[in-house]
Short mmCIF file of C-alpha atoms and ligand atoms in Angstrom, two decimals:
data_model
loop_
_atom_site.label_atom_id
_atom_site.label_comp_id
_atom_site.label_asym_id
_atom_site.label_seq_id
_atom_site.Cartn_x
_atom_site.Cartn_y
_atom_site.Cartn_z
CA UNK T 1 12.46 7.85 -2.03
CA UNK T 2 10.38 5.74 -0.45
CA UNK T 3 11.97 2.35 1.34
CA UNK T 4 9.58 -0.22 0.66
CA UNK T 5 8.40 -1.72 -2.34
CA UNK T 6 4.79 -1.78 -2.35
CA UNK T 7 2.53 -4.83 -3.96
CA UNK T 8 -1.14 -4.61 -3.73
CA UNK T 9 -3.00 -7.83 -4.10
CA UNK T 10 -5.54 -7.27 -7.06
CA UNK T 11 -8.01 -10.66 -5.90
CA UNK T 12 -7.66 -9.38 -2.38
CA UNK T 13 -8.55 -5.96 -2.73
CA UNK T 14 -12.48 -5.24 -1.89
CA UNK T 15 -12.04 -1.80 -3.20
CA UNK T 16 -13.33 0.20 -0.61
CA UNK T 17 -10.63 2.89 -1.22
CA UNK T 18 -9.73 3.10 2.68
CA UNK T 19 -5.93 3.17 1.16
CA UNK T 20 -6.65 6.24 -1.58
CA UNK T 21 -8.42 7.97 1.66
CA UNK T 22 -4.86 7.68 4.05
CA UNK T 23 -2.54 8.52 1.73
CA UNK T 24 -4.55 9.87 -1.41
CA UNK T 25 -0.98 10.82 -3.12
CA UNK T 26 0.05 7.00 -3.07
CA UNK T 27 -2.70 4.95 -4.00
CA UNK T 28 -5.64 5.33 -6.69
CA UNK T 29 -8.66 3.20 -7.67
CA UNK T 30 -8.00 2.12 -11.36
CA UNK T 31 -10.95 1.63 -13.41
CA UNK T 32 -11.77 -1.81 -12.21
CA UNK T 33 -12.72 -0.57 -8.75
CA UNK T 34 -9.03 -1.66 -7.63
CA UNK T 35 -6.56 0.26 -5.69
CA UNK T 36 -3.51 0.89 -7.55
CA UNK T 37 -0.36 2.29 -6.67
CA UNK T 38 0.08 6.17 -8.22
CA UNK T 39 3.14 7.15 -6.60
CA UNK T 40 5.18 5.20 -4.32
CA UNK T 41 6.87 8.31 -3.14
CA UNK T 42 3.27 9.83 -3.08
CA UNK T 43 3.43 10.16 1.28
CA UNK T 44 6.03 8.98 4.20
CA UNK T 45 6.90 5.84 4.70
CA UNK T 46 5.00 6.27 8.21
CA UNK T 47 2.46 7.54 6.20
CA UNK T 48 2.31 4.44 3.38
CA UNK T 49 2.38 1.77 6.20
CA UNK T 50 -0.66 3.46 7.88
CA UNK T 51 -1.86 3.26 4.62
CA UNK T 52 -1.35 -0.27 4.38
CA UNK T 53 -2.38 -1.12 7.91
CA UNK T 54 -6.33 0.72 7.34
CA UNK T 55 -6.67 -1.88 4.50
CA UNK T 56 -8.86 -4.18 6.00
CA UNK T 57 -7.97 -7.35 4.18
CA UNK T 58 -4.42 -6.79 4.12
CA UNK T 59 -4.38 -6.48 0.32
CA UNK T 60 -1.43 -4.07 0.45
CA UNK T 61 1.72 -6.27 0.58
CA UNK T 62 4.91 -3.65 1.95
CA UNK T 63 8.68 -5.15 2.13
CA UNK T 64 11.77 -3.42 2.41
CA UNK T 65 13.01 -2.60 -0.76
CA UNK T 66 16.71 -2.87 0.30
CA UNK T 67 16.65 -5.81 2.33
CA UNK T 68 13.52 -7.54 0.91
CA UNK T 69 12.41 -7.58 4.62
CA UNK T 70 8.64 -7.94 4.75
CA UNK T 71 7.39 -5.17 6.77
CA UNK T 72 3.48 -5.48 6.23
CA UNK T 73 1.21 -7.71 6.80
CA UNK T 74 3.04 -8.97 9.72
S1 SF4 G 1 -7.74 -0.44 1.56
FE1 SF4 G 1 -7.29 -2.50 0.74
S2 SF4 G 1 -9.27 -3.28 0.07
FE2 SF4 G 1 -9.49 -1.06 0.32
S3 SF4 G 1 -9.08 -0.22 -1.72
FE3 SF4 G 1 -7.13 -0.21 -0.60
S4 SF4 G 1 -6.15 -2.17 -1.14
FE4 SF4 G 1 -8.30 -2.33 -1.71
#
């Protein structure tokens, strides 16, 4: 079970799919061109937060599900 809620910011996104292309399990375009989440357990955390991190307009929003910590974007 993953440990961080993810949000992914639909005006933000450019939909270049550099998300779906880390962690392919995790995120999919939806038919609008815009990443979606498929399966928040889809990778790692390590792996979801690179994930998150390749976006390059920091569309993908991560916090700590427990603590409601936000982990990413910085
Ligand atoms: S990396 Fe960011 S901009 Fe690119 S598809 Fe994913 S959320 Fe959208």
């Amino acid at each position: 079970m993953s440990k961080y809620k993810i949000e992914i910011d639909r005006e933000l996104c450019i939909g270049d799919g550099a998300c779906c292309g880390e962690a392919p399990n995790t995120f999919e375009m939806d038919a609008d061109n815009v990443a979606v989440v498929k399966d928040p357990n889809g990778h790692t955390d390590e792996e979801i937060l690179q994930a998150a991190q390749v976006c390059p307009v920091d569309a993908i929003k991560l916090t700590d599900a427990k603590t409601g910590e936000k982990v990413w974007p910085k």
